[in-house]
Amino acid sequence: MASLNVGNLGEYLREQRRAAQLSLRQLADATGVSNPYLSQIERGLRKPSADVLQQVAKALRISAETLYVRAGILDEREREELETRAVILADPSINERQKNVLLQIYDSFRRENGFAPGPDADVGSADGVKADTDTGADGDAGTRHGDDAGTGTTEDQNPHS
């Protein structure tokens, strides 16, 4: 059987499996993928589906997107965009509305730089949140809007201070 051109996916998987101190049999048990099939993937004889790669990534605790890129399923730029979105969505320090606004701003900048918006570009539109990149976007306390934005002055500021 001739080796398929799947980049260095097999070698990378072998390195990751060894780093995780797992045998092929242990990885097979963890993923539900047969031991012989995993061996063929590692030797470059089989090109796995995205589902198999996702199962392997989960078992090895690595990024599925990285495996998709190495297997030629996903473009490197798409992977970076997906990872950026995942980090934003996983951040526990900001609420859902803030995450949606941040993703909308991110998509706005991508469009401005000639890239298409991501697959979830309209995540915030369902709740009616519209990003306003000129005025701070979210209207939280402390964010200035309108004519006095960024000037340090407000109407009720004491003129004697």
PDB file of C-alpha atoms in Angstrom:
ATOM      1  CA  MET A   1       0.000   0.000   0.000  1.00  0.00           C
ATOM      2  CA  ALA A   2       1.496   3.375  -1.002  1.00  0.00           C
ATOM      3  CA  SER A   3       1.829   6.183   1.507  1.00  0.00           C
ATOM      4  CA  LEU A   4      -0.735   8.976   1.114  1.00  0.00           C
ATOM      5  CA  ASN A   5       0.273  12.607   1.114  1.00  0.00           C
ATOM      6  CA  VAL A   6      -1.311  13.767   4.363  1.00  0.00           C
ATOM      7  CA  GLY A   7       1.533  16.032   5.377  1.00  0.00           C
ATOM      8  CA  ASN A   8       3.292  14.863   8.458  1.00  0.00           C
ATOM      9  CA  LEU A   9       0.065  13.952  10.214  1.00  0.00           C
ATOM     10  CA  GLY A  10       1.094  10.396  11.039  1.00  0.00           C
ATOM     11  CA  GLU A  11       4.450  11.400  12.457  1.00  0.00           C
ATOM     12  CA  TYR A  12       2.841  14.184  14.454  1.00  0.00           C
ATOM     13  CA  LEU A  13       0.204  11.837  15.875  1.00  0.00           C
ATOM     14  CA  ARG A  14       2.874   9.314  16.850  1.00  0.00           C
ATOM     15  CA  GLU A  15       4.875  12.053  18.627  1.00  0.00           C
ATOM     16  CA  GLN A  16       1.779  13.299  20.459  1.00  0.00           C
ATOM     17  CA  ARG A  17       0.750   9.772  21.453  1.00  0.00           C
ATOM     18  CA  ARG A  18       4.226   9.032  22.796  1.00  0.00           C
ATOM     19  CA  ALA A  19       4.350  12.364  24.624  1.00  0.00           C
ATOM     20  CA  ALA A  20       1.059  11.392  26.277  1.00  0.00           C
ATOM     21  CA  GLN A  21       2.676   8.046  27.151  1.00  0.00           C
ATOM     22  CA  LEU A  22      -0.047   6.050  25.429  1.00  0.00           C
ATOM     23  CA  SER A  23       0.322   2.850  23.449  1.00  0.00           C
ATOM     24  CA  LEU A  24      -1.596   2.447  20.207  1.00  0.00           C
ATOM     25  CA  ARG A  25      -3.926   0.050  22.007  1.00  0.00           C
ATOM     26  CA  GLN A  26      -4.598   2.598  24.784  1.00  0.00           C
ATOM     27  CA  LEU A  27      -5.296   5.309  22.225  1.00  0.00           C
ATOM     28  CA  ALA A  28      -7.612   2.944  20.362  1.00  0.00           C
ATOM     29  CA  ASP A  29      -9.529   2.274  23.581  1.00  0.00           C
ATOM     30  CA  ALA A  30      -9.768   5.991  24.361  1.00  0.00           C
ATOM     31  CA  THR A  31     -10.989   6.947  20.888  1.00  0.00           C
ATOM     32  CA  GLY A  32     -13.098   3.968  19.854  1.00  0.00           C
ATOM     33  CA  VAL A  33     -10.979   3.728  16.686  1.00  0.00           C
ATOM     34  CA  SER A  34      -9.373   0.364  15.928  1.00  0.00           C
ATOM     35  CA  ASN A  35      -5.735  -0.226  16.750  1.00  0.00           C
ATOM     36  CA  PRO A  36      -4.841  -1.314  13.166  1.00  0.00           C
ATOM     37  CA  TYR A  37      -6.542   1.768  11.697  1.00  0.00           C
ATOM     38  CA  LEU A  38      -4.617   4.094  14.047  1.00  0.00           C
ATOM     39  CA  SER A  39      -1.404   2.326  13.085  1.00  0.00           C
ATOM     40  CA  GLN A  40      -2.153   2.881   9.399  1.00  0.00           C
ATOM     41  CA  ILE A  41      -2.816   6.575  10.056  1.00  0.00           C
ATOM     42  CA  GLU A  42       0.494   6.924  11.889  1.00  0.00           C
ATOM     43  CA  ARG A  43       2.323   5.217   9.007  1.00  0.00           C
ATOM     44  CA  GLY A  44       0.636   7.498   6.445  1.00  0.00           C
ATOM     45  CA  LEU A  45      -1.334   4.687   4.813  1.00  0.00           C
ATOM     46  CA  ARG A  46      -4.796   6.058   5.635  1.00  0.00           C
ATOM     47  CA  LYS A  47      -6.280   9.518   5.612  1.00  0.00           C
ATOM     48  CA  PRO A  48      -8.653   9.779   8.574  1.00  0.00           C
ATOM     49  CA  SER A  49     -11.962  11.603   8.538  1.00  0.00           C
ATOM     50  CA  ALA A  50     -12.525  14.790  10.522  1.00  0.00           C
ATOM     51  CA  ASP A  51     -14.568  12.750  13.029  1.00  0.00           C
ATOM     52  CA  VAL A  52     -11.689  10.336  13.665  1.00  0.00           C
ATOM     53  CA  LEU A  53      -9.263  13.247  14.015  1.00  0.00           C
ATOM     54  CA  GLN A  54     -11.586  14.906  16.501  1.00  0.00           C
ATOM     55  CA  GLN A  55     -11.744  11.719  18.598  1.00  0.00           C
ATOM     56  CA  VAL A  56      -7.951  11.371  18.506  1.00  0.00           C
ATOM     57  CA  ALA A  57      -7.452  15.040  19.402  1.00  0.00           C
ATOM     58  CA  LYS A  58      -9.791  14.718  22.368  1.00  0.00           C
ATOM     59  CA  ALA A  59      -8.014  11.605  23.627  1.00  0.00           C
ATOM     60  CA  LEU A  60      -4.588  13.244  23.235  1.00  0.00           C
ATOM     61  CA  ARG A  61      -5.827  16.580  24.609  1.00  0.00           C
ATOM     62  CA  ILE A  62      -4.619  18.526  21.598  1.00  0.00           C
ATOM     63  CA  SER A  63      -6.283  20.891  19.139  1.00  0.00           C
ATOM     64  CA  ALA A  64      -8.478  19.150  16.571  1.00  0.00           C
ATOM     65  CA  GLU A  65      -7.951  22.145  14.278  1.00  0.00           C
ATOM     66  CA  THR A  66      -4.190  21.485  14.278  1.00  0.00           C
ATOM     67  CA  LEU A  67      -4.867  17.925  13.134  1.00  0.00           C
ATOM     68  CA  TYR A  68      -7.271  19.187  10.454  1.00  0.00           C
ATOM     69  CA  VAL A  69      -4.556  21.484   9.079  1.00  0.00           C
ATOM     70  CA  ARG A  70      -1.972  18.684   9.080  1.00  0.00           C
ATOM     71  CA  ALA A  71      -4.434  16.387   7.298  1.00  0.00           C
ATOM     72  CA  GLY A  72      -5.212  19.048   4.675  1.00  0.00           C
ATOM     73  CA  ILE A  73      -8.843  19.378   5.774  1.00  0.00           C
ATOM     74  CA  LEU A  74      -8.523  22.937   7.067  1.00  0.00           C
ATOM     75  CA  ASP A  75      -6.487  25.911   5.893  1.00  0.00           C
ATOM     76  CA  GLU A  76      -4.003  27.381   8.412  1.00  0.00           C
ATOM     77  CA  ARG A  77      -5.742  30.786   8.390  1.00  0.00           C
ATOM     78  CA  GLU A  78      -9.106  29.163   9.045  1.00  0.00           C
ATOM     79  CA  ARG A  79      -7.588  27.297  12.000  1.00  0.00           C
ATOM     80  CA  GLU A  80      -6.205  30.510  13.488  1.00  0.00           C
ATOM     81  CA  GLU A  81      -9.575  32.216  13.111  1.00  0.00           C
ATOM     82  CA  LEU A  82     -11.399  29.285  14.726  1.00  0.00           C
ATOM     83  CA  GLU A  83      -8.942  29.247  17.616  1.00  0.00           C
ATOM     84  CA  THR A  84      -9.351  33.007  18.119  1.00  0.00           C
ATOM     85  CA  ARG A  85     -13.128  32.582  18.241  1.00  0.00           C
ATOM     86  CA  ALA A  86     -12.842  29.618  20.621  1.00  0.00           C
ATOM     87  CA  VAL A  87     -10.655  31.589  23.031  1.00  0.00           C
ATOM     88  CA  ILE A  88     -13.106  34.496  23.054  1.00  0.00           C
ATOM     89  CA  LEU A  89     -16.101  32.206  23.582  1.00  0.00           C
ATOM     90  CA  ALA A  90     -14.338  30.273  26.364  1.00  0.00           C
ATOM     91  CA  ASP A  91     -13.298  33.339  28.383  1.00  0.00           C
ATOM     92  CA  PRO A  92     -15.143  33.198  31.714  1.00  0.00           C
ATOM     93  CA  SER A  93     -14.276  36.797  32.601  1.00  0.00           C
ATOM     94  CA  ILE A  94     -16.667  38.322  30.049  1.00  0.00           C
ATOM     95  CA  ASN A  95     -20.387  37.771  29.636  1.00  0.00           C
ATOM     96  CA  GLU A  96     -22.186  36.452  26.555  1.00  0.00           C
ATOM     97  CA  ARG A  97     -23.177  39.903  25.306  1.00  0.00           C
ATOM     98  CA  GLN A  98     -19.566  41.078  25.548  1.00  0.00           C
ATOM     99  CA  LYS A  99     -18.359  37.962  23.735  1.00  0.00           C
ATOM    100  CA  ASN A 100     -20.829  38.613  20.911  1.00  0.00           C
ATOM    101  CA  VAL A 101     -19.764  42.240  20.590  1.00  0.00           C
ATOM    102  CA  LEU A 102     -16.091  41.279  20.602  1.00  0.00           C
ATOM    103  CA  LEU A 103     -16.684  38.712  17.850  1.00  0.00           C
ATOM    104  CA  GLN A 104     -18.559  41.290  15.793  1.00  0.00           C
ATOM    105  CA  ILE A 105     -15.679  43.746  16.149  1.00  0.00           C
ATOM    106  CA  TYR A 106     -13.224  40.990  15.195  1.00  0.00           C
ATOM    107  CA  ASP A 107     -15.272  40.239  12.053  1.00  0.00           C
ATOM    108  CA  SER A 108     -15.444  43.953  11.238  1.00  0.00           C
ATOM    109  CA  PHE A 109     -11.650  44.204  11.343  1.00  0.00           C
ATOM    110  CA  ARG A 110     -11.299  41.036   9.232  1.00  0.00           C
ATOM    111  CA  ARG A 111     -13.643  42.482   6.587  1.00  0.00           C
ATOM    112  CA  GLU A 112     -11.740  45.775   6.658  1.00  0.00           C
ATOM    113  CA  ASN A 113      -8.515  43.838   5.980  1.00  0.00           C
ATOM    114  CA  GLY A 114     -10.021  41.901   3.080  1.00  0.00           C
ATOM    115  CA  PHE A 115     -10.936  38.639   4.829  1.00  0.00           C
ATOM    116  CA  ALA A 116     -14.370  37.096   4.859  1.00  0.00           C
ATOM    117  CA  PRO A 117     -16.147  36.992   8.212  1.00  0.00           C
ATOM    118  CA  GLY A 118     -15.962  33.706  10.049  1.00  0.00           C
ATOM    119  CA  PRO A 119     -18.531  30.902  10.089  1.00  0.00           C
ATOM    120  CA  ASP A 120     -20.208  32.280  13.214  1.00  0.00           C
ATOM    121  CA  ALA A 121     -20.010  35.937  12.173  1.00  0.00           C
ATOM    122  CA  ASP A 122     -23.618  36.645  13.138  1.00  0.00           C
ATOM    123  CA  VAL A 123     -23.446  35.193  16.673  1.00  0.00           C
ATOM    124  CA  GLY A 124     -24.488  38.489  18.259  1.00  0.00           C
ATOM    125  CA  SER A 125     -27.253  39.389  15.868  1.00  0.00           C
ATOM    126  CA  ALA A 126     -29.760  37.004  17.432  1.00  0.00           C
ATOM    127  CA  ASP A 127     -29.922  39.016  20.643  1.00  0.00           C
ATOM    128  CA  GLY A 128     -30.008  42.385  18.891  1.00  0.00           C
ATOM    129  CA  VAL A 129     -26.539  43.488  19.974  1.00  0.00           C
ATOM    130  CA  LYS A 130     -24.855  45.631  17.359  1.00  0.00           C
ATOM    131  CA  ALA A 131     -21.169  46.426  17.661  1.00  0.00           C
ATOM    132  CA  ASP A 132     -20.249  50.095  17.460  1.00  0.00           C
ATOM    133  CA  THR A 133     -16.513  50.119  16.865  1.00  0.00           C
ATOM    134  CA  ASP A 134     -16.281  53.930  17.011  1.00  0.00           C
ATOM    135  CA  THR A 135     -17.670  54.463  20.487  1.00  0.00           C
ATOM    136  CA  GLY A 136     -16.480  51.555  22.578  1.00  0.00           C
ATOM    137  CA  ALA A 137     -19.110  49.061  21.428  1.00  0.00           C
ATOM    138  CA  ASP A 138     -20.856  48.075  24.594  1.00  0.00           C
ATOM    139  CA  GLY A 139     -22.118  51.093  26.503  1.00  0.00           C
ATOM    140  CA  ASP A 140     -20.781  49.816  29.834  1.00  0.00           C
ATOM    141  CA  ALA A 141     -20.288  52.281  32.667  1.00  0.00           C
ATOM    142  CA  GLY A 142     -17.133  54.274  32.113  1.00  0.00           C
ATOM    143  CA  THR A 143     -17.335  54.118  28.323  1.00  0.00           C
ATOM    144  CA  ARG A 144     -17.826  57.536  26.772  1.00  0.00           C
ATOM    145  CA  HIS A 145     -20.022  58.113  23.749  1.00  0.00           C
ATOM    146  CA  GLY A 146     -20.891  61.030  21.494  1.00  0.00           C
ATOM    147  CA  ASP A 147     -19.179  64.420  21.275  1.00  0.00           C
ATOM    148  CA  ASP A 148     -17.308  64.159  24.567  1.00  0.00           C
ATOM    149  CA  ALA A 149     -15.919  60.663  23.873  1.00  0.00           C
ATOM    150  CA  GLY A 150     -12.275  60.575  24.826  1.00  0.00           C
ATOM    151  CA  THR A 151     -12.007  64.276  25.697  1.00  0.00           C
ATOM    152  CA  GLY A 152     -12.067  63.882  29.458  1.00  0.00           C
ATOM    153  CA  THR A 153     -14.942  66.349  29.845  1.00  0.00           C
ATOM    154  CA  THR A 154     -18.558  65.865  30.723  1.00  0.00           C
ATOM    155  CA  GLU A 155     -21.434  68.310  31.078  1.00  0.00           C
ATOM    156  CA  ASP A 156     -21.594  68.099  34.864  1.00  0.00           C
ATOM    157  CA  GLN A 157     -17.864  68.427  35.464  1.00  0.00           C
ATOM    158  CA  ASN A 158     -16.954  71.070  38.064  1.00  0.00           C
ATOM    159  CA  PRO A 159     -15.395  74.040  36.199  1.00  0.00           C
ATOM    160  CA  HIS A 160     -13.408  75.026  39.350  1.00  0.00           C
ATOM    161  CA  SER A 161     -11.431  71.791  39.648  1.00  0.00           C
TER     162      SER A 161
END
